[in-house]
C-alpha positions as semicolon CSV with decimal commas, in nm:
position;residue;x (nm);y (nm);z (nm)
1;M;-0,675;17,453;-0,464
2;A;-0,466;17,366;-0,157
3;T;-0,788;17,306;0,029
4;S;-0,910;17,080;-0,248
5;M;-0,584;16,885;-0,239
6;T;-0,608;16,851;0,139
7;T;-0,966;16,731;0,111
8;D;-0,884;16,470;-0,153
9;E;-0,571;16,335;0,015
10;P;-0,712;16,136;0,309
11;P;-0,929;15,903;0,097
12;S;-0,636;15,856;-0,140
13;S;-0,406;15,788;0,151
14;Q;-0,646;15,537;0,305
15;S;-0,708;15,349;-0,017
16;S;-0,338;15,325;-0,098
17;S;-0,249;15,214;0,255
18;R;-0,482;14,913;0,241
19;P;-0,308;14,737;-0,049
20;R;0,027;14,804;0,117
21;S;-0,101;14,649;0,437
22;G;-0,251;14,364;0,236
23;E;0,075;14,313;0,054
24;K;0,253;14,284;0,386
25;R;0,007;14,019;0,503
26;S;0,046;13,825;0,179
27;G;0,418;13,809;0,244
28;E;0,335;13,646;0,577
29;K;0,078;13,415;0,425
30;N;-0,008;13,137;0,669
31;W;0,059;12,770;0,593
32;L;-0,305;12,690;0,533
33;E;-0,309;12,934;0,242
34;K;0,015;12,786;0,113
35;L;-0,132;12,437;0,135
36;F;-0,443;12,535;-0,059
37;G;-0,229;12,727;-0,307
38;A;-0,011;12,422;-0,361
39;F;-0,313;12,202;-0,424
40;S;-0,449;12,452;-0,673
41;A;-0,115;12,424;-0,851
42;E;-0,176;12,049;-0,878
43;P;0,129;11,860;-0,744
44;K;0,271;11,648;-1,022
45;S;0,385;11,353;-0,809
46;R;0,325;11,172;-0,482
47;D;0,655;11,309;-0,349
48;E;0,550;11,668;-0,422
49;L;0,222;11,609;-0,242
50;L;0,400;11,458;0,057
51;D;0,642;11,751;0,071
52;I;0,349;11,990;0,095
53;I;0,186;11,789;0,375
54;K;0,517;11,752;0,561
55;D;0,569;12,129;0,544
56;A;0,224;12,171;0,694
57;A;0,312;11,921;0,970
58;E;0,637;12,102;1,049
59;N;0,436;12,419;1,097
60;Q;0,182;12,238;1,317
61;L;-0,103;12,271;1,072
62;V;-0,122;11,890;1,056
63;D;-0,022;11,683;1,358
64;A;0,222;11,392;1,341
65;E;-0,053;11,131;1,376
66;A;-0,247;11,277;1,083
67;L;0,071;11,291;0,874
68;S;0,141;10,924;0,947
69;I;-0,213;10,826;0,846
70;I;-0,193;11,029;0,524
71;E;0,139;10,863;0,435
72;G;-0,007;10,522;0,512
73;A;-0,312;10,589;0,296
74;L;-0,092;10,699;0,006
75;D;0,121;10,386;0,045
76;V;-0,187;10,162;0,041
77;S;-0,295;10,309;-0,291
78;S;0,030;10,189;-0,449
79;Q;0,071;9,853;-0,272
80;Q;-0,036;9,507;-0,378
81;V;-0,170;9,224;-0,165
82;R;0,153;9,022;-0,198
83;E;0,335;9,293;-0,002
84;I;0,135;9,256;0,320
85;M;-0,032;8,913;0,312
86;I;0,028;8,650;0,578
87;P;0,237;8,398;0,383
88;R;0,128;8,040;0,321
89;S;0,382;7,906;0,571
90;Q;0,221;8,106;0,855
91;M;-0,143;8,036;0,776
92;V;-0,349;7,875;1,050
93;V;-0,588;7,643;0,869
94;V;-0,852;7,389;0,965
95;S;-0,903;7,067;0,774
96;L;-1,256;6,988;0,664
97;H;-1,198;6,632;0,786
98;D;-1,089;6,733;1,138
99;K;-1,309;6,664;1,437
100;P;-1,374;6,942;1,692
101;E;-1,135;6,790;1,943
102;E;-0,864;6,812;1,674
103;F;-0,912;7,170;1,554
104;L;-1,042;7,347;1,869
105;P;-0,702;7,353;2,048
106;K;-0,549;7,515;1,737
107;I;-0,822;7,778;1,724
108;I;-0,792;7,858;2,093
109;E;-0,413;7,882;2,078
110;S;-0,405;8,110;1,773
111;G;-0,654;8,363;1,907
112;H;-0,775;8,435;1,551
113;S;-1,140;8,478;1,460
114;R;-1,132;8,342;1,101
115;F;-0,968;8,033;0,953
116;P;-0,936;7,902;0,598
117;V;-1,084;7,553;0,573
118;I;-0,897;7,313;0,344
119;G;-0,970;6,977;0,184
120;D;-0,695;6,738;0,081
121;S;-0,423;7,005;0,073
122;I;-0,367;7,371;0,154
123;D;-0,436;7,453;-0,212
124;D;-0,782;7,296;-0,180
125;I;-0,970;7,582;-0,014
126;R;-1,325;7,484;0,083
127;G;-1,434;7,790;0,274
128;V;-1,375;8,004;0,582
129;L;-1,461;7,916;0,941
130;L;-1,565;8,193;1,182
131;A;-1,481;8,110;1,540
132;K;-1,814;8,254;1,656
133;D;-1,997;7,995;1,445
134;L;-1,862;7,728;1,680
135;L;-2,055;7,866;1,979
136;P;-2,351;7,628;1,924
137;L;-2,112;7,345;2,012
138;V;-2,125;7,472;2,370
139;L;-2,499;7,409;2,389
140;K;-2,554;7,124;2,146
141;G;-2,229;6,932;2,184
142;V;-2,037;6,768;1,901
143;E;-2,289;6,499;1,819
144;D;-2,380;6,510;1,448
145;F;-2,149;6,809;1,402
146;Q;-2,032;6,866;1,044
147;L;-1,781;7,141;0,976
148;E;-1,898;7,178;0,618
149;D;-2,243;7,282;0,747
150;I;-2,116;7,602;0,908
151;I;-1,828;7,721;0,691
152;R;-1,876;8,024;0,471
153;P;-1,764;8,084;0,111
154;A;-1,400;8,185;0,071
155;N;-1,308;8,501;-0,116
156;I;-1,024;8,426;-0,356
157;I;-0,805;8,710;-0,485
158;P;-0,478;8,737;-0,685
159;E;-0,148;8,850;-0,533
160;S;-0,144;9,151;-0,763
161;K;-0,467;9,307;-0,635
162;R;-0,426;9,666;-0,517
163;L;-0,484;9,721;-0,146
164;N;-0,708;10,024;-0,190
165;I;-0,935;9,825;-0,424
166;L;-0,942;9,530;-0,184
167;L;-1,026;9,757;0,110
168;R;-1,321;9,896;-0,083
169;E;-1,439;9,542;-0,163
170;F;-1,403;9,439;0,201
171;R;-1,628;9,730;0,302
172;E;-1,883;9,692;0,022
173;N;-1,919;9,314;0,049
174;R;-1,884;9,305;0,429
175;Y;-1,620;9,036;0,453
176;H;-1,295;9,048;0,646
177;M;-1,063;8,785;0,503
178;A;-0,951;8,680;0,156
179;V;-0,739;8,386;0,040
180;V;-0,457;8,493;-0,190
181;I;-0,351;8,281;-0,488
182;D;-0,053;8,304;-0,721
183;E;-0,050;8,304;-1,100
184;Y;-0,064;7,924;-1,106
185;G;-0,369;7,901;-0,881
186;G;-0,180;7,785;-0,572
187;V;-0,247;7,944;-0,234
188;S;0,008;8,214;-0,146
189;G;-0,139;8,331;0,182
190;V;-0,427;8,520;0,339
191;V;-0,504;8,887;0,397
192;T;-0,753;9,051;0,633
193;I;-0,909;9,394;0,654
194;E;-0,707;9,449;0,970
195;D;-0,382;9,393;0,776
196;I;-0,475;9,678;0,540
197;L;-0,590;9,912;0,814
198;E;-0,263;9,855;1,001
199;E;-0,078;9,979;0,693
200;I;-0,269;10,306;0,731
201;V;-0,299;10,365;1,104
202;G;-0,025;10,139;1,244
203;E;-0,042;9,828;1,460
204;I;-0,389;9,751;1,595
205;E;-0,382;9,558;1,920
206;D;-0,675;9,382;2,084
207;E;-0,712;9,184;2,408
208;T;-0,532;8,882;2,266
209;D;-0,246;9,095;2,131
210;E;-0,201;9,255;2,472
211;E;-0,143;8,913;2,621
212;E;0,125;8,841;2,363
213;A;0,276;9,189;2,345
214;D;0,617;9,067;2,462
215;S;0,612;8,747;2,262
216;F;0,847;8,846;1,979
217;I;1,012;8,507;1,926
218;R;0,843;8,176;1,845
219;K;1,020;7,845;1,801
220;V;0,901;7,652;1,494
221;G;1,170;7,385;1,460
222;E;1,475;7,240;1,629
223;N;1,691;7,537;1,525
224;D;1,433;7,756;1,353
225;Y;1,241;8,053;1,493
226;I;0,995;8,316;1,374
227;V;1,110;8,656;1,502
228;K;0,937;8,992;1,477
229;A;1,167;9,261;1,336
230;L;1,070;9,490;1,625
231;T;1,226;9,248;1,876
232;P;1,463;9,448;2,097
233;I;1,820;9,329;2,044
234;E;1,856;9,298;2,420
235;D;1,563;9,053;2,432
236;F;1,705;8,859;2,136
237;N;2,041;8,830;2,313
238;D;1,874;8,715;2,634
239;Y;1,665;8,454;2,453
240;F;1,952;8,307;2,254
241;A;2,229;8,377;2,506
242;C;2,425;8,565;2,239
243;E;2,587;8,908;2,204
244;L;2,462;9,087;1,894
245;S;2,563;9,453;1,900
246;E;2,325;9,703;2,058
247;E;2,543;10,008;1,991
248;E;2,376;10,147;1,678
249;F;2,029;9,992;1,679
250;D;1,760;9,898;1,927
251;T;1,579;9,630;1,725
252;I;1,670;9,322;1,526
253;G;1,508;9,480;1,220
254;G;1,751;9,772;1,231
255;L;2,047;9,540;1,267
256;I;1,932;9,325;0,975
257;M;1,870;9,632;0,757
258;Q;2,230;9,739;0,819
259;S;2,354;9,392;0,729
260;F;2,171;9,398;0,395
261;G;2,266;9,757;0,318
262;H;1,923;9,808;0,162
263;L;1,556;9,740;0,234
264;P;1,532;9,368;0,159
265;G;1,244;9,187;-0,006
266;R;1,083;8,861;0,091
267;D;1,313;8,556;0,105
268;E;1,636;8,757;0,101
269;V;1,892;8,606;0,338
270;T;2,177;8,742;0,547
271;R;2,398;8,603;0,822
272;L;2,495;8,761;1,154
273;G;2,715;8,570;1,395
274;D;2,571;8,223;1,446
275;F;2,236;8,311;1,290
276;M;2,090;8,302;0,940
277;F;1,809;8,555;0,888
278;R;1,554;8,515;0,608
279;V;1,296;8,788;0,544
280;L;0,943;8,653;0,561
281;Y;0,757;8,979;0,535
282;A;0,869;9,332;0,450
283;D;0,687;9,623;0,291
284;N;0,831;9,927;0,115
285;R;0,909;10,095;0,446
286;Q;1,042;9,833;0,685
287;I;1,106;9,467;0,768
288;H;0,829;9,306;0,970
289;L;0,897;8,935;1,013
290;L;1,205;8,712;0,999
291;R;1,280;8,342;1,004
292;V;1,592;8,281;1,210
293;S;1,800;7,965;1,189
294;R;2,070;7,902;1,445
295;M;2,376;7,762;1,275
296;E;2,551;7,471;1,446
297;R;2,899;7,552;1,567
298;P;3,189;7,324;1,480
299;A;3,266;7,072;1,753
300;A;3,609;7,236;1,815
301;E;3,436;7,565;1,906
302;D;3,198;7,394;2,146
303;G;3,480;7,206;2,316
């Protein structure tokens, strides 16, 4: 009987040792298994899903770039056009009645490839001009040129359109720009496929952007300027010969965020020193563009 017990024991020992070894491995389950397990448990919210992906990134299952793209894609699915569009005040438009010598300098200076074409006012959208469609002017000259002969139909969309839906329409219909209108039918701004993609993958720079990479401040009036929120405070101080604090933040956007005490929306205003800052464009993550007005000092201070 002892012999029988000895004979039976090794298989029993081997079979029982495997589960124990397996149990040990399950306790050290890798992050890929945890990720799949979490998805099978169906996260109940966007935040839960992001937590899972961030855990995976912390354990180097997903790299930082991939995490950023995933976050951007999730944001796009919940954003509306009004949150990222180029506002009406910053649109570069061409009048249907302009002659080439009138609109070509504007096109060259802007560096854009597409331009809304308007009639009697900016709310009278007649179409979209592609810069490449002007190339025949080089060979044929401007004689008998009619802008209305080369413009393309404009795509009109509401401010409330979801970005993920618009991106799909851009791809399916093979167009790259849409004119945005408000609830009353007035033009609010324009949005391009690049604007949406930048929400997902970050800033996309081309040859023309490279040339203007350091151009963060643009004067638009006697005391008014358009300033990118990413402008280094040091550059802002140099440009305006002022002394805004650089102790806690590196960019104007960070300084403005502190001044508001919250993430501001479009048209919110705050004052710092001799400057009034109005938010022109901000999404649900950061400020992007500001209008800066330099306040006039009292004569006694200047004296």
